[in-house]
PDB file of C-alpha atoms in Angstrom:
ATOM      1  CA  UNK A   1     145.266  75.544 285.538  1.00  0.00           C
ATOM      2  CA  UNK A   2     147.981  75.989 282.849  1.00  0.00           C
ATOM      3  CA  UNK A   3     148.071  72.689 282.144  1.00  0.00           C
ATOM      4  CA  UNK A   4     144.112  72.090 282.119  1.00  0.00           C
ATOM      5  CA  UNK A   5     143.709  75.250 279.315  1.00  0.00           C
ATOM      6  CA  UNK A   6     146.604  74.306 277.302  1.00  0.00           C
ATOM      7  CA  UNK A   7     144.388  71.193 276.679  1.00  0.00           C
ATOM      8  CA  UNK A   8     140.507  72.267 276.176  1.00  0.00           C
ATOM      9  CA  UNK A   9     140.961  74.541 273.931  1.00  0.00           C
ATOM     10  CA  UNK A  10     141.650  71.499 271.807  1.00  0.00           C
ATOM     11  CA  UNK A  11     138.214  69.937 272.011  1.00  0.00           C
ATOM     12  CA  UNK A  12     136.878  69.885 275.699  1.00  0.00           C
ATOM     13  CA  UNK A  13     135.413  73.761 275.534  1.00  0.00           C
ATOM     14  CA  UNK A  14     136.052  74.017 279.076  1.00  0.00           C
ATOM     15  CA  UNK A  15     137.577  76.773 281.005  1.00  0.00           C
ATOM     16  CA  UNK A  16     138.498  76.319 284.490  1.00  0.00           C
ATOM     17  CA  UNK A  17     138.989  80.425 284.451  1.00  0.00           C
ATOM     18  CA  UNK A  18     136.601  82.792 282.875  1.00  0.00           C
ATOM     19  CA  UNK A  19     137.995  83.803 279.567  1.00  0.00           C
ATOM     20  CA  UNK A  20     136.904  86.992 280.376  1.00  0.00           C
ATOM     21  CA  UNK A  21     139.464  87.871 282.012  1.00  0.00           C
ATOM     22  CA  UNK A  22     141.796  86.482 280.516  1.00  0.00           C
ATOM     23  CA  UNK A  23     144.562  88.924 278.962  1.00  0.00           C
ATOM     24  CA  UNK A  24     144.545  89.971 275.069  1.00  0.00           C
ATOM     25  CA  UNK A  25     147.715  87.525 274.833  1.00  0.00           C
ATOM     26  CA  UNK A  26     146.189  84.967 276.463  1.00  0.00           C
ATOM     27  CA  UNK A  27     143.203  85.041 274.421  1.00  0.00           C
ATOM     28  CA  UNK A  28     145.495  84.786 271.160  1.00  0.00           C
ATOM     29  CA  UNK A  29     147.336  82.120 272.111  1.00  0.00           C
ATOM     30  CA  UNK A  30     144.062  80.049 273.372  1.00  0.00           C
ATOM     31  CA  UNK A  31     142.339  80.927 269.530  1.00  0.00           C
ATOM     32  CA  UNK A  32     145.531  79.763 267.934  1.00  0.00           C
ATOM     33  CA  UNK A  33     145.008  76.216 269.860  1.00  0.00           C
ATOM     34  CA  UNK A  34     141.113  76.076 269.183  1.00  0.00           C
ATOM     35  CA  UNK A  35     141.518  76.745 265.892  1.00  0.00           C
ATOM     36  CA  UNK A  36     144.439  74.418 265.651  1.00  0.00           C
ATOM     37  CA  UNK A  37     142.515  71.845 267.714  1.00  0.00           C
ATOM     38  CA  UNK A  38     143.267  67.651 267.809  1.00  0.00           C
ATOM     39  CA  UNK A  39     144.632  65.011 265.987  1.00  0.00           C
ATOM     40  CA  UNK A  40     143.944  63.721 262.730  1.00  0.00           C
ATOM     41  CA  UNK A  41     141.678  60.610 263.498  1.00  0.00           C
ATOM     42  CA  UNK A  42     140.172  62.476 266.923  1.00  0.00           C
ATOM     43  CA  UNK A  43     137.384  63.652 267.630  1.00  0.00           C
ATOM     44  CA  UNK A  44     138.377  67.240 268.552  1.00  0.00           C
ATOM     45  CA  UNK A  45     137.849  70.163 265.960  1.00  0.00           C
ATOM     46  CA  UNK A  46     140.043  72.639 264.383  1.00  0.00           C
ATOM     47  CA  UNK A  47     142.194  72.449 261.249  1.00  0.00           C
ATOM     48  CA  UNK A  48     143.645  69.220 263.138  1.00  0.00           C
ATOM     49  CA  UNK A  49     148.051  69.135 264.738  1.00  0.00           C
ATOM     50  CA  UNK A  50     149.036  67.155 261.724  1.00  0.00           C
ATOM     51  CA  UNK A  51     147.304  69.483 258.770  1.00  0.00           C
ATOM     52  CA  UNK A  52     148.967  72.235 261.136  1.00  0.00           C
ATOM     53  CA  UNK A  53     152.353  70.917 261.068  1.00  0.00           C
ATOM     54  CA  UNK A  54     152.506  69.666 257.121  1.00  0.00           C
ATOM     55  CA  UNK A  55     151.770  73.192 256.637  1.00  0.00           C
ATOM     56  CA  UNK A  56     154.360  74.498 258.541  1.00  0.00           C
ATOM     57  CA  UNK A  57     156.590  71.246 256.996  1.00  0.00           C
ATOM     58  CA  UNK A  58     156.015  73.044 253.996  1.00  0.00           C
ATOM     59  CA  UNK A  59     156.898  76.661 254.651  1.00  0.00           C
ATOM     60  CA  UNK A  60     160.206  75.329 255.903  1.00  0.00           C
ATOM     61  CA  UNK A  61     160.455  73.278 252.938  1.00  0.00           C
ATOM     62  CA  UNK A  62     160.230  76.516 250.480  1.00  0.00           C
ATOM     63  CA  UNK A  63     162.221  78.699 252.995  1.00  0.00           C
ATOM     64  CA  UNK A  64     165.246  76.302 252.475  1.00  0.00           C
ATOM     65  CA  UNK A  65     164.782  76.068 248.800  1.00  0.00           C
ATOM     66  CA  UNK A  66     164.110  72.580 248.659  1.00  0.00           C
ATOM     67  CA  UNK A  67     160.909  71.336 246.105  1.00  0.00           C
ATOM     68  CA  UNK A  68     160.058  68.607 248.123  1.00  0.00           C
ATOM     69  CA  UNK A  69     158.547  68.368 251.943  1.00  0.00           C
ATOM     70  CA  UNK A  70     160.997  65.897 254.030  1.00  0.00           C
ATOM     71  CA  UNK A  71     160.149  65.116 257.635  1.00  0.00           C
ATOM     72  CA  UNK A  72     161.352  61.608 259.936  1.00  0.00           C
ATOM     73  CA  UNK A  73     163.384  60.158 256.472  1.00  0.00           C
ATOM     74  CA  UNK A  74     159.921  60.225 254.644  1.00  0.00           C
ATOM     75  CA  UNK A  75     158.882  62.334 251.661  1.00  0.00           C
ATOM     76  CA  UNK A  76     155.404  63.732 252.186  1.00  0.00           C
ATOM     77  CA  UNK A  77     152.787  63.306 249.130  1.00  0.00           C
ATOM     78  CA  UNK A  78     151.931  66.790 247.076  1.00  0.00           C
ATOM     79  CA  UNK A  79     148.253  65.466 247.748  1.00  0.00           C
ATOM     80  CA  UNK A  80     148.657  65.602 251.402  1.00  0.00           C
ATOM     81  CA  UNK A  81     150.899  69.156 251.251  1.00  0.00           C
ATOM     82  CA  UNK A  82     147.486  70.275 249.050  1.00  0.00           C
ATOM     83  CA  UNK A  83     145.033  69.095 250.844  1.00  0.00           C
ATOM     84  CA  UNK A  84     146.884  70.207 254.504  1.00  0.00           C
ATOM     85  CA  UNK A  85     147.030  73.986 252.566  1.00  0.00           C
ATOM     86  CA  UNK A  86     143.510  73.911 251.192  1.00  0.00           C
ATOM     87  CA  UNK A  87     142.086  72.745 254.591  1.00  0.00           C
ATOM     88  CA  UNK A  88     144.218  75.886 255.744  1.00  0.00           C
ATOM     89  CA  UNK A  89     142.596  78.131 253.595  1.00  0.00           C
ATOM     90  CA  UNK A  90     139.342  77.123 253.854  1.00  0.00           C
ATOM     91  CA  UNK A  91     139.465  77.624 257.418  1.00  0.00           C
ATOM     92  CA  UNK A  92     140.973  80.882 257.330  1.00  0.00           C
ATOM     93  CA  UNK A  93     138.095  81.867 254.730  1.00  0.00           C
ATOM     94  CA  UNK A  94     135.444  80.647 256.520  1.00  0.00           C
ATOM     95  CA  UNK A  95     136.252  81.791 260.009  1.00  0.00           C
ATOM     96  CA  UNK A  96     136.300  85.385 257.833  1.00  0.00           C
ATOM     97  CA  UNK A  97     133.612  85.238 256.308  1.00  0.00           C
ATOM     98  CA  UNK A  98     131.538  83.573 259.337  1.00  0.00           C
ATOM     99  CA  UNK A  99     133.039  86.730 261.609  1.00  0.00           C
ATOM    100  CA  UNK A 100     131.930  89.282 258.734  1.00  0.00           C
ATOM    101  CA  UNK A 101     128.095  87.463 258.641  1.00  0.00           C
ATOM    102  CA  UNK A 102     127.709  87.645 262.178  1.00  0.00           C
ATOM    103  CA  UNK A 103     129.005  90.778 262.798  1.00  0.00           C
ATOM    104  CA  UNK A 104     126.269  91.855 260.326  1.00  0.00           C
ATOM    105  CA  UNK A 105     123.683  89.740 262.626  1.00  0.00           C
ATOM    106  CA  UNK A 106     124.590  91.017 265.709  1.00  0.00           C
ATOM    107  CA  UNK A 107     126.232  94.398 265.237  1.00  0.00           C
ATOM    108  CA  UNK A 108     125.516  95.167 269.082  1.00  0.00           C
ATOM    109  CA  UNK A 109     127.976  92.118 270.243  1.00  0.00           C
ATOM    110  CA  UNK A 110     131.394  93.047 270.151  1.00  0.00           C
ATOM    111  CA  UNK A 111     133.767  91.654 267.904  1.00  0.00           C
ATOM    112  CA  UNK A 112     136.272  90.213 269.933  1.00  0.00           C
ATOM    113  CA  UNK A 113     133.253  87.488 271.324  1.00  0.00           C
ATOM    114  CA  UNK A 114     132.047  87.328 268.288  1.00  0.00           C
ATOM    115  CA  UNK A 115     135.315  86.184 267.010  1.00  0.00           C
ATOM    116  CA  UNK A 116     135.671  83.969 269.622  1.00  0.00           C
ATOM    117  CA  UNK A 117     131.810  82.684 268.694  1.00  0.00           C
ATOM    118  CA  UNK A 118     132.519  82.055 265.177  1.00  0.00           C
ATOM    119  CA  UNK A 119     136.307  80.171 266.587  1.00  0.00           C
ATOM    120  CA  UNK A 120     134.287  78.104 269.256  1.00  0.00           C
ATOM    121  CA  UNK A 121     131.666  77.373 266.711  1.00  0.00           C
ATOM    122  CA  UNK A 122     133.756  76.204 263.752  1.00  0.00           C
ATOM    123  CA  UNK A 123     136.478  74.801 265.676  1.00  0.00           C
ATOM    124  CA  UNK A 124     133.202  72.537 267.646  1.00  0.00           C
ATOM    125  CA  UNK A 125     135.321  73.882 270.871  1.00  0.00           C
ATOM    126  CA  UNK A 126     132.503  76.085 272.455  1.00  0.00           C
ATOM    127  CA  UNK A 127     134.593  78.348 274.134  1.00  0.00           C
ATOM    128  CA  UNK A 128     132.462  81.338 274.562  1.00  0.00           C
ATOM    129  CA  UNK A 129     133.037  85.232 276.214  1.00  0.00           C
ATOM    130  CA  UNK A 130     129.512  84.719 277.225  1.00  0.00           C
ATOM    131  CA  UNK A 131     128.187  86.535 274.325  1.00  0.00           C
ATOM    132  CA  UNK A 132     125.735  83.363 273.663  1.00  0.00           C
ATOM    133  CA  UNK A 133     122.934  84.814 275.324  1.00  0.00           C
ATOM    134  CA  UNK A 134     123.206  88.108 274.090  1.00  0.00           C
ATOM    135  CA  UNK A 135     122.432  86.821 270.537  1.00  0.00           C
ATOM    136  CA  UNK A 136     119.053  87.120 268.488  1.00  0.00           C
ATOM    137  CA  UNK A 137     117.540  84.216 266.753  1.00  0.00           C
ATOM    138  CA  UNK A 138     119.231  85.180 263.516  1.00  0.00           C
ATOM    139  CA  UNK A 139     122.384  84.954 265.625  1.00  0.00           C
ATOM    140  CA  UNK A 140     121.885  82.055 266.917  1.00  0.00           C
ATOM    141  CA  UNK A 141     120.565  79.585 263.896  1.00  0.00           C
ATOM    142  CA  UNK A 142     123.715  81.247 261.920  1.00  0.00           C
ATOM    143  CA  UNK A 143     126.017  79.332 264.664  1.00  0.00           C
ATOM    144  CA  UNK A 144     123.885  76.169 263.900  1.00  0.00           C
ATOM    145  CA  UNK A 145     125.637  75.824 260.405  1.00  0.00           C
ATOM    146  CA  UNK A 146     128.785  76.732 261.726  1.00  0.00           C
ATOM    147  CA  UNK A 147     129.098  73.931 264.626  1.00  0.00           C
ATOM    148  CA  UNK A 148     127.872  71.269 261.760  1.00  0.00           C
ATOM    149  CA  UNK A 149     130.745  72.733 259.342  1.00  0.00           C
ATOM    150  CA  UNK A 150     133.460  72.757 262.161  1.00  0.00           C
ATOM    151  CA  UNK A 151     132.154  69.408 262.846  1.00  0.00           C
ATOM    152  CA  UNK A 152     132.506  68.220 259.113  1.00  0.00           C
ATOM    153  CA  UNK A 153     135.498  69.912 258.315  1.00  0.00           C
ATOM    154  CA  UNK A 154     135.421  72.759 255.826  1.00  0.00           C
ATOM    155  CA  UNK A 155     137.074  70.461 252.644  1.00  0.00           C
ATOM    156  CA  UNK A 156     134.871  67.604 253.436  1.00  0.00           C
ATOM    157  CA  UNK A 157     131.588  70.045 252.596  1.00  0.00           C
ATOM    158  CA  UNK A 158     133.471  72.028 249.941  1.00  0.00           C
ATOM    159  CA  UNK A 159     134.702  68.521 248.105  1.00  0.00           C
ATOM    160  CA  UNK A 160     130.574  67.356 248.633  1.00  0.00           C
ATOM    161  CA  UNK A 161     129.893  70.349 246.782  1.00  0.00           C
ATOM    162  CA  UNK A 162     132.045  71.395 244.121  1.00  0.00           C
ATOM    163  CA  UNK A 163     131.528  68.525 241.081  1.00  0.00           C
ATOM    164  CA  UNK A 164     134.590  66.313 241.035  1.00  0.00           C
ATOM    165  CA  UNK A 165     137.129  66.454 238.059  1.00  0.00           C
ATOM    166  CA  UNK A 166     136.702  63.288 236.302  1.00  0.00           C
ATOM    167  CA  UNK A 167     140.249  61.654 236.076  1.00  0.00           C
ATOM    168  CA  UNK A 168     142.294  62.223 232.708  1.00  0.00           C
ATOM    169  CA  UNK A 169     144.923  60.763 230.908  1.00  0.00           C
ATOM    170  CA  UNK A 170     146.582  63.581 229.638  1.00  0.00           C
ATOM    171  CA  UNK A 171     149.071  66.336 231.473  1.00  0.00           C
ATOM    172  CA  UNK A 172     149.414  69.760 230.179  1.00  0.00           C
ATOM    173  CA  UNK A 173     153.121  71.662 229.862  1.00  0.00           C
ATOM    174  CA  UNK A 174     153.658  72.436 233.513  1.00  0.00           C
ATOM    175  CA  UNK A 175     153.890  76.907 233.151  1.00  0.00           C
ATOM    176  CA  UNK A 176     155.994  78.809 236.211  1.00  0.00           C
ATOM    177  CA  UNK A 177     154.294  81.542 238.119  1.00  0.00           C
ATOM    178  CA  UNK A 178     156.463  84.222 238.949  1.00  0.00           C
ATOM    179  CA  UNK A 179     154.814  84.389 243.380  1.00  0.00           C
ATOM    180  CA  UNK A 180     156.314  87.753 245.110  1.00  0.00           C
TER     181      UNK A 180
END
């Protein structure tokens, strides 16, 4: 059993044991995977193991001091360290803001499944507390948009979005920010 639920929270959205019973721990530790989720050119969901792990390349990276992310004798690209913390971000924001909106929807539901609605949803795992069926229609089409952004990716829609910065030949004086 470990074995088999250390793996579908990844992208299978199977359970071989109800996840309601599962303990509060357990629970945690089965979000942090969905919403972690596959590899880079799978098709599971979540932020994706290798955005994960440049992120956490890169907390190490500042921890230490250094102003450059090192990992197997390579140096890793500022694009990729942005785009690994912006996919981050995004993630973070919208599995807020999707929480907050459904909570809204469904005030009845209780907010551990809907967490773990809005998590199944965006991470396209499907892992549910069985709160599914309790859900209105309003509910329900809000999770539509969620399973097609979780299938996307979060940057992918924001980049389709936001108008793209045409590319300039000029660099302004780089300015420090004094963080914490």
């Amino acid at each position: 059993h470990a074995f088999f639920m250390a793996v579908c929270p990844r992208s299978a959205g199977f359970a071989s044991i109800d996840p309601v019973t599962w303990s509060t721990s357990s629970m945690i530790m089965f979000a942090v995977l969905m919403w972690i989720g596959g590899g880079a050119q799978s098709t599971a969901g979540g932020v994706k193991v290798n955005t994960f792990a440049v992120m956490l390349l890169n907390l190490r990276s500042m921890l230490r001091g250094s102003d450059r992310v090192e990992v197997f004798h390579r140096e890793l690209s500022h694009s990729s360290i942005r785009r690994a913390n912006t996919t981050v971000l995004l993630s973070i924001a919208a599995l807020g803001l999707s929480i907050f909106i459904m909570n809204m929807l469904e005030p009845e539901v209780p907010l551990r499944s809907v967490f773990f609605e809005c998590l199944g949803a965006l991470s396209t795992d499907g892992v549910s507390l069985g709160a599914t069926s309790m859900l209105h229609d309003e509910g329900r089409l809000f999770m539509i948009p969620l399973m097609f952004i979780g299938r996307l990716g979060v940057l992918t829609i924001m980049m389709g979005l936001v108008k793209q910065k045409k590319v300039v030949n000029y660099r302004y004086p780089v300015g420090e920010i004094i963080i914490n």
